[in-house]
């Protein structure tokens, strides 16, 4: 109830101008016996109060009274006021328009090429690294299991081909993903300026471009031993399935993991290790592949938190939405699975202490730190950990595997075994 006090009643308009809150006024008058009726009638003939024009308000009108030291008068009128909270609310934030890149690699490319470079995320290579690391892991594990052990030149050459293939196939995957999401991306703030979403590239041109990328990937694949062709072909099914999985399941990250982890098996046929006839190698490859699937789901769950609000609006499913309230518990479980499978890989492949200390130990430290420190409600923080997590965890495992390969190739363990045997002699 709003109470307005004045020394003299001069009509209702002055009082009404002070009413800033929604109000509902009812007629209930009390007259004293000495009230001058002429004065009262003159007061009633005062100009009618100005009724505020309604804007958009759903707030119910309340009651107000007008009091005077000598008498109290309430005049029947009804005022609908504007919803000041709505009226003064800030206008929606204007989203920035597309601006051609002025720095970085894309700024040096011809203008017609820039949209295609953006389409394959050439300026955002983190996805390429995540696709490349499983290939490196399997190459280094297979190098220690090959007979004879693979030479450093063979390991380096195979790794270079895998990096080229990862760059090309990641670009093809991005193009296929954007074709699937061309009607969804314009409604998500982070993706609305992608080339297909902003109509810089037509769907027809993107399809042709995808075909060119797949042919390039095939050329890289044929540069490897021919057995790699049969191992790589099934992965194309997962490449095509992932964008669809976002529409039908809350766990599309699992499908992404099956896709991005495929390289964890490719290093074995690339270095001449037959998985079908070599049971230890098959077990090591299976454990390594499953470990990378868990790792992919883990880091992409953090990535999905950047779009969690927009995904909910447009109906995109993700594990981040499904487990928003217990994300860190899920991340911890995924890390435990990944580490356990990495340990099983080392046991199956006959790895030594360098692997378990370097590769497995670094994974424990980096994953634990990331899960502990990532701020899931902060988009920039999620992106920082997603981008740098590739190097923290992937780089640590790679260095541990490289150290293990060099230790075996240079015969460091042989020297230790000989010294142990010598100490046992009587």
Short mmCIF file of C-alpha atoms in Angstrom, two decimals:
data_model
loop_
_atom_site.label_atom_id
_atom_site.label_comp_id
_atom_site.label_asym_id
_atom_site.label_seq_id
_atom_site.Cartn_x
_atom_site.Cartn_y
_atom_site.Cartn_z
CA UNK A 1 0.00 0.00 0.00
CA UNK A 2 1.37 3.37 -1.01
CA UNK A 3 0.76 6.26 1.43
CA UNK A 4 0.98 9.79 0.11
CA UNK A 5 0.92 12.70 2.60
CA UNK A 6 0.35 16.35 1.67
CA UNK A 7 -0.43 19.49 3.61
CA UNK A 8 -3.32 20.33 1.42
CA UNK A 9 -5.43 18.26 -0.93
CA UNK A 10 -5.35 19.92 -4.35
CA UNK A 11 -6.63 17.12 -6.51
CA UNK A 12 -5.45 13.77 -7.44
CA UNK A 13 -3.04 14.50 -10.27
CA UNK A 14 -0.14 15.53 -8.02
CA UNK A 15 -0.52 12.39 -6.01
CA UNK A 16 -0.77 10.17 -9.06
CA UNK A 17 2.42 11.56 -10.54
CA UNK A 18 4.24 10.24 -7.50
CA UNK A 19 2.85 6.77 -7.90
CA UNK A 20 5.60 4.75 -9.53
CA UNK A 21 4.54 1.32 -8.31
CA UNK A 22 1.66 -0.70 -9.70
CA UNK A 23 -1.41 0.33 -7.76
CA UNK A 24 -5.06 -0.33 -7.42
CA UNK A 25 -7.17 2.43 -5.84
CA UNK A 26 -10.69 1.89 -4.55
CA UNK A 27 -13.27 4.43 -3.46
CA UNK A 28 -13.70 4.66 0.29
CA UNK A 29 -14.33 8.23 1.59
CA UNK A 30 -14.56 9.53 5.15
CA UNK A 31 -15.93 13.07 5.68
CA UNK A 32 -15.74 15.09 8.89
CA UNK A 33 -18.89 17.03 9.94
CA UNK A 34 -17.15 20.42 9.44
CA UNK A 35 -16.13 19.68 5.83
CA UNK A 36 -16.95 22.60 3.51
CA UNK A 37 -19.02 20.99 0.77
CA UNK A 38 -18.34 23.76 -1.75
CA UNK A 39 -14.63 23.32 -1.23
CA UNK A 40 -15.07 19.59 -1.47
CA UNK A 41 -17.03 19.87 -4.70
CA UNK A 42 -14.39 22.20 -6.14
CA UNK A 43 -11.78 19.67 -5.25
CA UNK A 44 -13.74 16.97 -7.01
CA UNK A 45 -13.93 19.17 -10.11
CA UNK A 46 -10.15 19.26 -10.35
CA UNK A 47 -8.66 17.97 -13.60
CA UNK A 48 -8.90 14.22 -13.89
CA UNK A 49 -5.75 12.37 -13.13
CA UNK A 50 -3.69 11.37 -16.14
CA UNK A 51 -3.88 7.66 -16.62
CA UNK A 52 -0.50 6.15 -17.48
CA UNK A 53 -0.53 4.33 -20.75
CA UNK A 54 0.01 0.62 -20.20
CA UNK A 55 3.07 -0.88 -21.79
CA UNK A 56 3.43 -4.56 -21.23
CA UNK A 57 2.68 -5.60 -17.69
CA UNK A 58 1.30 -8.64 -16.03
CA UNK A 59 1.70 -7.24 -12.50
CA UNK A 60 -1.66 -7.04 -10.68
CA UNK A 61 -2.85 -3.58 -9.64
CA UNK A 62 -2.75 -3.03 -5.87
CA UNK A 63 -4.50 -0.56 -3.49
CA UNK A 64 -3.48 3.00 -2.57
CA UNK A 65 -4.97 5.63 -0.26
CA UNK A 66 -4.68 9.42 -0.14
CA UNK A 67 -4.54 10.84 3.39
CA UNK A 68 -4.80 14.39 4.71
CA UNK A 69 -4.23 15.66 8.28
CA UNK A 70 -7.85 16.92 8.56
CA UNK A 71 -9.74 14.56 6.36
CA UNK A 72 -9.27 11.49 4.21
CA UNK A 73 -10.60 11.19 0.68
CA UNK A 74 -10.35 8.31 -1.71
CA UNK A 75 -11.57 8.92 -5.24
CA UNK A 76 -12.58 5.93 -7.36
CA UNK A 77 -10.15 5.54 -10.23
CA UNK A 78 -8.05 2.77 -11.67
CA UNK A 79 -4.50 3.20 -12.88
CA UNK A 80 -2.52 0.68 -14.90
CA UNK A 81 1.15 1.38 -14.80
CA UNK A 82 3.99 0.16 -16.93
CA UNK A 83 6.13 -2.66 -15.90
CA UNK A 84 9.14 -0.53 -15.12
CA UNK A 85 11.40 -3.54 -14.72
CA UNK A 86 10.53 -4.66 -18.22
CA UNK A 87 10.62 -1.17 -19.67
CA UNK A 88 14.05 -0.43 -18.26
CA UNK A 89 15.49 -3.82 -19.03
CA UNK A 90 18.61 -3.73 -21.14
CA UNK A 91 18.16 -4.40 -24.82
CA UNK A 92 19.39 -7.83 -26.05
CA UNK A 93 23.14 -7.89 -26.56
CA UNK A 94 24.02 -7.26 -30.18
CA UNK A 95 26.09 -10.14 -31.54
CA UNK A 96 29.16 -9.15 -33.57
CA UNK A 97 29.10 -9.41 -37.33
CA UNK A 98 31.60 -11.50 -39.27
CA UNK A 99 34.97 -9.86 -39.85
CA UNK A 100 37.64 -11.35 -42.15
CA UNK A 101 40.75 -12.45 -40.25
CA UNK A 102 43.46 -9.80 -40.01
CA UNK A 103 46.02 -11.82 -38.04
CA UNK A 104 47.30 -15.37 -38.03
CA UNK A 105 47.61 -17.89 -40.83
CA UNK A 106 44.25 -17.14 -42.46
CA UNK A 107 45.13 -13.47 -42.96
CA UNK A 108 47.77 -14.51 -45.53
CA UNK A 109 45.42 -16.62 -47.62
CA UNK A 110 43.53 -15.33 -50.68
CA UNK A 111 40.03 -14.13 -49.76
CA UNK A 112 38.17 -16.85 -51.74
CA UNK A 113 40.15 -19.52 -49.87
CA UNK A 114 39.51 -18.17 -46.35
CA UNK A 115 35.98 -19.64 -45.93
CA UNK A 116 37.26 -23.11 -46.82
CA UNK A 117 40.18 -22.75 -44.41
CA UNK A 118 37.68 -21.74 -41.71
CA UNK A 119 35.49 -24.69 -42.63
CA UNK A 120 38.28 -27.18 -41.87
CA UNK A 121 39.24 -25.19 -38.73
CA UNK A 122 42.74 -24.51 -40.03
CA UNK A 123 43.02 -21.67 -37.54
CA UNK A 124 41.90 -23.94 -34.67
CA UNK A 125 44.16 -27.01 -34.91
CA UNK A 126 43.35 -28.46 -31.47
CA UNK A 127 40.97 -31.01 -33.01
CA UNK A 128 43.72 -32.11 -35.38
CA UNK A 129 46.04 -32.74 -32.45
CA UNK A 130 43.39 -34.79 -30.64
CA UNK A 131 42.96 -36.90 -33.78
CA UNK A 132 46.73 -37.20 -34.25
CA UNK A 133 47.76 -38.29 -30.75
CA UNK A 134 46.14 -41.77 -30.86
CA UNK A 135 48.07 -42.39 -34.10
CA UNK A 136 51.33 -41.44 -32.40
CA UNK A 137 50.53 -43.62 -29.39
CA UNK A 138 49.91 -46.70 -31.53
CA UNK A 139 52.96 -46.04 -33.70
CA UNK A 140 55.29 -45.91 -30.69
CA UNK A 141 53.71 -48.96 -29.04
CA UNK A 142 53.85 -50.92 -32.30
CA UNK A 143 57.48 -49.86 -32.85
CA UNK A 144 58.50 -51.71 -29.67
CA UNK A 145 56.53 -54.80 -30.68
CA UNK A 146 57.67 -55.05 -34.29
CA UNK A 147 60.10 -57.76 -35.30
CA UNK A 148 62.73 -56.48 -35.76
CA UNK A 149 62.11 -53.32 -33.79
CA UNK A 150 61.15 -50.43 -36.07
CA UNK A 151 63.93 -47.98 -36.88
CA UNK A 152 63.60 -44.30 -35.86
CA UNK A 153 63.36 -43.30 -39.55
CA UNK A 154 60.36 -45.62 -40.02
CA UNK A 155 58.72 -44.22 -36.89
CA UNK A 156 59.30 -40.62 -38.02
CA UNK A 157 58.03 -41.27 -41.58
CA UNK A 158 54.90 -43.05 -40.37
CA UNK A 159 54.22 -40.28 -37.85
CA UNK A 160 54.49 -37.62 -40.59
CA UNK A 161 51.97 -39.47 -42.77
CA UNK A 162 49.61 -39.83 -39.84
CA UNK A 163 49.80 -36.10 -39.13
CA UNK A 164 48.94 -35.30 -42.74
CA UNK A 165 46.06 -37.75 -42.64
CA UNK A 166 44.81 -36.33 -39.34
CA UNK A 167 44.83 -32.81 -40.77
CA UNK A 168 42.91 -33.85 -43.88
CA UNK A 169 40.41 -36.18 -42.23
CA UNK A 170 39.71 -33.80 -39.37
CA UNK A 171 38.88 -31.16 -41.98
CA UNK A 172 36.58 -33.60 -43.77
CA UNK A 173 34.88 -34.44 -40.48
CA UNK A 174 34.33 -30.74 -39.73
CA UNK A 175 32.81 -30.20 -43.16
CA UNK A 176 30.46 -33.16 -42.78
CA UNK A 177 29.52 -31.97 -39.28
CA UNK A 178 28.72 -28.45 -40.53
CA UNK A 179 26.62 -29.85 -43.37
CA UNK A 180 24.55 -31.82 -40.88
CA UNK A 181 24.26 -28.80 -38.56
CA UNK A 182 23.68 -26.10 -41.18
CA UNK A 183 20.18 -25.42 -39.79
CA UNK A 184 21.31 -25.53 -36.14
CA UNK A 185 24.58 -23.59 -36.21
CA UNK A 186 22.95 -20.20 -36.97
CA UNK A 187 21.11 -20.44 -33.62
CA UNK A 188 24.23 -21.13 -31.51
CA UNK A 189 26.35 -18.10 -30.67
CA UNK A 190 29.69 -19.89 -30.98
CA UNK A 191 28.89 -21.49 -34.36
CA UNK A 192 26.65 -18.93 -36.06
CA UNK A 193 29.54 -17.42 -38.09
CA UNK A 194 30.82 -20.69 -39.50
CA UNK A 195 31.08 -20.54 -43.31
CA UNK A 196 28.04 -22.68 -44.13
CA UNK A 197 25.95 -21.14 -41.33
CA UNK A 198 26.62 -17.60 -42.58
CA UNK A 199 26.15 -18.77 -46.21
CA UNK A 200 29.73 -18.01 -47.28
CA UNK A 201 29.84 -21.58 -48.68
CA UNK A 202 26.83 -23.30 -50.18
CA UNK A 203 25.96 -26.87 -49.16
CA UNK A 204 26.63 -28.02 -52.72
CA UNK A 205 30.13 -26.52 -52.70
CA UNK A 206 30.78 -28.06 -49.28
CA UNK A 207 29.84 -31.51 -50.59
CA UNK A 208 32.29 -31.16 -53.48
CA UNK A 209 34.95 -29.96 -51.06
CA UNK A 210 34.32 -32.97 -48.82
CA UNK A 211 34.86 -35.29 -51.76
CA UNK A 212 38.20 -33.63 -52.51
CA UNK A 213 39.30 -34.03 -48.90
CA UNK A 214 38.34 -37.70 -48.81
CA UNK A 215 40.30 -38.34 -52.00
CA UNK A 216 43.33 -36.63 -50.45
CA UNK A 217 42.93 -38.75 -47.35
CA UNK A 218 42.77 -41.84 -49.51
CA UNK A 219 46.05 -40.82 -51.14
CA UNK A 220 47.71 -40.55 -47.73
CA UNK A 221 46.26 -43.89 -46.69
CA UNK A 222 47.59 -45.63 -49.80
CA UNK A 223 51.05 -44.28 -48.96
CA UNK A 224 50.99 -46.59 -45.95
CA UNK A 225 51.11 -50.42 -46.18
CA UNK A 226 47.98 -51.66 -47.95
CA UNK A 227 46.74 -53.45 -44.81
CA UNK A 228 46.03 -50.00 -43.36
CA UNK A 229 43.30 -49.51 -45.98
CA UNK A 230 41.19 -52.33 -44.54
CA UNK A 231 41.71 -51.12 -40.99
CA UNK A 232 40.83 -47.49 -41.83
CA UNK A 233 37.72 -48.01 -43.96
CA UNK A 234 35.24 -48.75 -41.09
CA UNK A 235 36.12 -45.43 -39.44
CA UNK A 236 34.27 -43.56 -42.21
CA UNK A 237 31.02 -44.92 -40.83
CA UNK A 238 31.67 -43.25 -37.48
CA UNK A 239 32.69 -40.00 -39.20
CA UNK A 240 29.27 -39.83 -40.83
CA UNK A 241 27.38 -41.01 -37.73
CA UNK A 242 28.64 -38.48 -35.20
CA UNK A 243 26.56 -35.44 -36.32
CA UNK A 244 23.46 -37.64 -36.36
CA UNK A 245 24.23 -39.01 -32.89
CA UNK A 246 23.82 -35.50 -31.44
CA UNK A 247 20.16 -35.66 -32.36
CA UNK A 248 19.24 -39.11 -31.08
CA UNK A 249 21.37 -39.78 -27.99
CA UNK A 250 22.65 -37.95 -24.93
CA UNK A 251 26.06 -39.52 -25.48
CA UNK A 252 27.29 -38.36 -28.91
CA UNK A 253 30.74 -37.94 -27.31
CA UNK A 254 30.99 -41.73 -27.21
CA UNK A 255 30.51 -41.89 -30.98
CA UNK A 256 33.09 -39.13 -31.34
CA UNK A 257 35.44 -41.20 -29.20
CA UNK A 258 34.99 -44.23 -31.47
CA UNK A 259 35.86 -41.95 -34.41
CA UNK A 260 38.78 -39.95 -33.04
CA UNK A 261 40.43 -42.96 -31.39
CA UNK A 262 40.64 -45.06 -34.54
CA UNK A 263 44.27 -44.12 -35.02
CA UNK A 264 45.10 -46.07 -31.84
CA UNK A 265 44.99 -49.21 -34.00
CA UNK A 266 46.49 -47.85 -37.22
CA UNK A 267 50.11 -47.74 -36.05
CA UNK A 268 50.28 -51.54 -35.83
CA UNK A 269 49.57 -52.40 -39.49
CA UNK A 270 51.56 -49.32 -40.52
CA UNK A 271 54.71 -50.85 -38.96
CA UNK A 272 53.98 -54.39 -40.09
CA UNK A 273 52.48 -55.78 -36.86
CA UNK A 274 49.64 -58.18 -37.71
CA UNK A 275 46.95 -57.79 -35.06
CA UNK A 276 45.11 -60.95 -36.12
CA UNK A 277 48.08 -63.25 -35.56
CA UNK A 278 49.80 -61.43 -32.71
CA UNK A 279 47.66 -61.77 -29.60
CA UNK A 280 49.70 -59.47 -27.29
CA UNK A 281 49.61 -56.78 -29.96
CA UNK A 282 45.85 -57.25 -30.39
CA UNK A 283 45.28 -56.87 -26.64
CA UNK A 284 47.56 -53.83 -26.48
CA UNK A 285 45.78 -52.21 -29.46
CA UNK A 286 42.32 -52.92 -28.00
CA UNK A 287 43.26 -51.47 -24.59
CA UNK A 288 44.90 -48.44 -26.20
CA UNK A 289 41.86 -47.82 -28.38
CA UNK A 290 39.44 -48.08 -25.46
CA UNK A 291 41.65 -45.79 -23.38
CA UNK A 292 41.51 -43.14 -26.08
CA UNK A 293 37.74 -43.46 -26.31
CA UNK A 294 37.50 -42.65 -22.60
CA UNK A 295 39.91 -39.73 -23.07
CA UNK A 296 37.87 -38.34 -25.98
CA UNK A 297 34.62 -38.47 -24.00
CA UNK A 298 36.40 -36.76 -21.10
CA UNK A 299 37.80 -33.78 -22.98
CA UNK A 300 34.76 -33.38 -25.21
CA UNK A 301 32.51 -33.31 -22.15
CA UNK A 302 34.45 -30.24 -21.02
CA UNK A 303 34.15 -28.82 -24.53
CA UNK A 304 30.39 -29.43 -24.56
CA UNK A 305 29.97 -27.24 -21.49
CA UNK A 306 30.80 -24.21 -23.64
CA UNK A 307 27.56 -24.69 -25.60
CA UNK A 308 25.38 -26.18 -22.89
CA UNK A 309 22.83 -23.32 -22.85
CA UNK A 310 22.52 -23.04 -26.63
CA UNK A 311 22.36 -26.83 -27.03
CA UNK A 312 19.45 -26.97 -24.61
CA UNK A 313 17.59 -24.30 -26.59
CA UNK A 314 17.99 -25.89 -30.03
CA UNK A 315 17.63 -29.50 -28.91
CA UNK A 316 21.19 -30.78 -29.38
CA UNK A 317 21.90 -33.66 -27.00
CA UNK A 318 25.15 -34.05 -25.10
CA UNK A 319 26.62 -35.77 -22.08
CA UNK A 320 27.20 -32.32 -20.52
CA UNK A 321 23.44 -31.67 -20.48
CA UNK A 322 22.66 -35.16 -19.22
CA UNK A 323 25.14 -34.99 -16.32
CA UNK A 324 25.36 -31.26 -15.68
CA UNK A 325 24.99 -31.66 -11.91
CA UNK A 326 27.60 -34.39 -11.51
CA UNK A 327 30.03 -33.61 -14.32
CA UNK A 328 33.19 -33.76 -12.23
CA UNK A 329 32.26 -37.17 -10.87
CA UNK A 330 31.77 -38.43 -14.43
CA UNK A 331 35.09 -36.88 -15.51
CA UNK A 332 36.85 -38.58 -12.62
CA UNK A 333 35.36 -41.93 -13.57
CA UNK A 334 36.43 -41.48 -17.20
CA UNK A 335 39.96 -40.59 -16.12
CA UNK A 336 40.14 -43.73 -13.96
CA UNK A 337 39.03 -45.87 -16.92
CA UNK A 338 41.57 -44.21 -19.20
CA UNK A 339 44.44 -44.69 -16.79
CA UNK A 340 43.51 -48.31 -16.09
CA UNK A 341 43.44 -49.12 -19.79
CA UNK A 342 46.76 -47.34 -20.35
CA UNK A 343 48.27 -49.52 -17.66
CA UNK A 344 46.80 -52.62 -19.32
CA UNK A 345 48.32 -51.50 -22.64
CA UNK A 346 51.75 -51.30 -21.05
CA UNK A 347 51.43 -54.74 -19.50
CA UNK A 348 50.26 -56.35 -22.77
CA UNK A 349 53.05 -54.66 -24.75
CA UNK A 350 55.74 -55.56 -22.22
CA UNK A 351 56.59 -51.94 -21.43
CA UNK A 352 59.22 -51.01 -18.86
CA UNK A 353 59.46 -48.46 -16.05
CA UNK A 354 60.01 -45.52 -18.41
CA UNK A 355 56.52 -46.01 -19.82
CA UNK A 356 54.80 -46.42 -16.48
CA UNK A 357 56.64 -43.48 -14.95
CA UNK A 358 56.57 -41.13 -17.93
CA UNK A 359 53.40 -41.91 -19.88
CA UNK A 360 51.14 -43.20 -17.13
CA UNK A 361 52.51 -40.89 -14.44
CA UNK A 362 52.10 -37.75 -16.57
CA UNK A 363 48.53 -38.76 -17.44
CA UNK A 364 47.66 -39.11 -13.76
CA UNK A 365 49.02 -35.64 -12.96
CA UNK A 366 47.60 -33.78 -15.95
CA UNK A 367 44.14 -35.35 -15.88
CA UNK A 368 43.83 -34.86 -12.13
CA UNK A 369 44.86 -31.22 -12.38
CA UNK A 370 42.47 -30.50 -15.24
CA UNK A 371 39.45 -32.10 -13.55
CA UNK A 372 40.22 -30.31 -10.30
CA UNK A 373 40.77 -26.84 -11.77
CA UNK A 374 38.41 -26.59 -14.75
CA UNK A 375 35.53 -24.17 -14.18
CA UNK A 376 32.63 -25.71 -16.04
CA UNK A 377 30.44 -22.59 -15.87
CA UNK A 378 33.14 -20.43 -17.45
CA UNK A 379 33.24 -20.77 -21.24
CA UNK A 380 36.74 -19.33 -21.61
CA UNK A 381 38.10 -21.57 -18.88
CA UNK A 382 36.58 -24.66 -20.51
CA UNK A 383 38.13 -23.70 -23.82
CA UNK A 384 41.55 -23.14 -22.19
CA UNK A 385 41.59 -26.58 -20.62
CA UNK A 386 40.26 -28.24 -23.77
CA UNK A 387 42.93 -26.59 -25.92
CA UNK A 388 45.86 -27.09 -23.56
CA UNK A 389 44.73 -30.49 -22.30
CA UNK A 390 45.73 -31.92 -25.69
CA UNK A 391 49.35 -31.02 -24.97
CA UNK A 392 49.33 -31.67 -21.24
CA UNK A 393 47.94 -35.20 -21.41
CA UNK A 394 48.61 -36.17 -25.02
CA UNK A 395 52.09 -34.66 -24.98
CA UNK A 396 52.96 -36.33 -21.68
CA UNK A 397 51.88 -39.78 -22.90
CA UNK A 398 53.79 -39.26 -26.16
CA UNK A 399 57.00 -38.33 -24.36
CA UNK A 400 56.67 -41.31 -22.04
CA UNK A 401 56.16 -43.65 -25.00
CA UNK A 402 59.08 -42.06 -26.88
CA UNK A 403 61.31 -42.57 -23.87
CA UNK A 404 60.21 -46.20 -23.61
CA UNK A 405 60.86 -46.79 -27.33
CA UNK A 406 64.35 -45.26 -27.10
CA UNK A 407 65.12 -47.24 -23.95
CA UNK A 408 64.28 -50.49 -25.74
CA UNK A 409 65.87 -49.49 -29.06
CA UNK A 410 69.13 -48.44 -27.41
CA UNK A 411 69.18 -51.53 -25.21
CA UNK A 412 69.05 -49.79 -21.84
CA UNK A 413 66.96 -52.56 -20.35
CA UNK A 414 69.35 -55.17 -21.75
CA UNK A 415 72.20 -53.61 -19.82
CA UNK A 416 70.12 -53.69 -16.64
CA UNK A 417 69.23 -57.36 -17.20
CA UNK A 418 72.89 -58.25 -17.75
CA UNK A 419 73.91 -56.47 -14.57
CA UNK A 420 71.14 -58.25 -12.66
CA UNK A 421 72.26 -61.61 -14.02
CA UNK A 422 75.87 -60.83 -13.12
CA UNK A 423 74.93 -60.01 -9.56
CA UNK A 424 73.14 -63.35 -9.21
CA UNK A 425 76.19 -65.42 -10.27
CA UNK A 426 78.06 -67.07 -7.36
#
